[in-house]
Amino acid sequence: GKYFSVAGGAGRWKFWGTVYRNISKGTREQWREAMGIDWMLRSELTQAIPPAYTEYIGKKLMAAIEKAGD
């Protein structure tokens, strides 16, 4: 499937020769879909932790806490 680098700047235009090209590596809508986040601005998405990854980390943390309590 497709993947996107959602990091760094929120989209830039770079001058190559006689044309400007968008080097943002995907649209805001593509970023939102890939990350499972539909409520953030493009600039916010570059700093966000996807909910699916947050859930994964949370489950690992809870398992470690429960194990430490045994």
Short mmCIF file of C-alpha atoms in Angstrom, two decimals:
data_model
loop_
_atom_site.label_atom_id
_atom_site.label_comp_id
_atom_site.label_asym_id
_atom_site.label_seq_id
_atom_site.Cartn_x
_atom_site.Cartn_y
_atom_site.Cartn_z
CA GLY A 1 0.00 0.00 0.00
CA LYS A 2 0.88 3.65 -0.04
CA TYR A 3 2.79 5.31 2.73
CA PHE A 4 3.66 8.90 3.52
CA SER A 5 6.35 10.65 5.50
CA VAL A 6 4.31 12.86 7.83
CA ALA A 7 7.11 14.79 9.50
CA GLY A 8 8.93 18.08 9.39
CA GLY A 9 7.35 21.05 7.69
CA ALA A 10 3.72 21.19 6.78
CA GLY A 11 4.41 21.33 3.07
CA ARG A 12 6.87 23.37 1.08
CA TRP A 13 7.36 24.53 -2.44
CA LYS A 14 10.86 24.27 -3.87
CA PHE A 15 12.16 25.95 -7.00
CA TRP A 16 13.73 23.60 -9.58
CA GLY A 17 14.88 25.31 -12.74
CA THR A 18 11.87 27.17 -14.07
CA VAL A 19 9.10 25.53 -12.01
CA TYR A 20 8.06 25.24 -8.39
CA ARG A 21 7.27 21.76 -7.13
CA ASN A 22 5.37 20.71 -4.06
CA ILE A 23 7.69 18.56 -1.94
CA SER A 24 5.19 17.85 0.84
CA LYS A 25 5.03 14.08 0.18
CA GLY A 26 1.26 13.79 0.21
CA THR A 27 -1.82 15.90 0.67
CA ARG A 28 -3.41 16.83 3.99
CA GLU A 29 -6.25 14.41 3.26
CA GLN A 30 -3.80 11.59 2.53
CA TRP A 31 -1.93 12.34 5.76
CA ARG A 32 -5.19 12.42 7.74
CA GLU A 33 -6.31 9.09 6.31
CA ALA A 34 -2.92 7.42 6.82
CA MET A 35 -2.73 8.54 10.44
CA GLY A 36 -6.39 8.01 11.33
CA ILE A 37 -6.72 11.67 12.36
CA ASP A 38 -9.33 13.85 10.70
CA TRP A 39 -9.43 16.83 13.06
CA MET A 40 -5.96 18.38 12.78
CA LEU A 41 -4.38 20.99 10.59
CA ARG A 42 -1.54 19.92 8.32
CA SER A 43 1.04 21.60 10.57
CA GLU A 44 -0.39 19.77 13.60
CA LEU A 45 -0.29 16.41 11.82
CA THR A 46 3.49 16.69 11.45
CA GLN A 47 3.80 16.68 15.26
CA ALA A 48 1.06 14.14 16.04
CA ILE A 49 1.27 10.59 17.32
CA PRO A 50 -1.29 8.44 15.46
CA PRO A 51 -4.09 7.10 17.69
CA ALA A 52 -3.34 3.49 16.66
CA TYR A 53 0.28 3.86 17.84
CA THR A 54 -0.85 5.57 21.06
CA GLU A 55 -3.16 2.61 21.72
CA TYR A 56 -0.32 0.13 21.05
CA ILE A 57 2.06 1.94 23.43
CA GLY A 58 -0.69 2.24 26.06
CA LYS A 59 -1.38 -1.51 25.97
CA LYS A 60 2.33 -2.28 26.34
CA LEU A 61 2.57 0.16 29.26
CA MET A 62 -0.44 -1.34 31.02
CA ALA A 63 0.96 -4.86 30.57
CA ALA A 64 4.29 -3.75 32.06
CA ILE A 65 2.56 -2.06 35.01
CA GLU A 66 0.41 -5.12 35.69
CA LYS A 67 3.44 -7.41 35.48
CA ALA A 68 5.40 -5.19 37.88
CA GLY A 69 2.50 -5.34 40.35
CA ASP A 70 2.53 -9.17 40.49
#
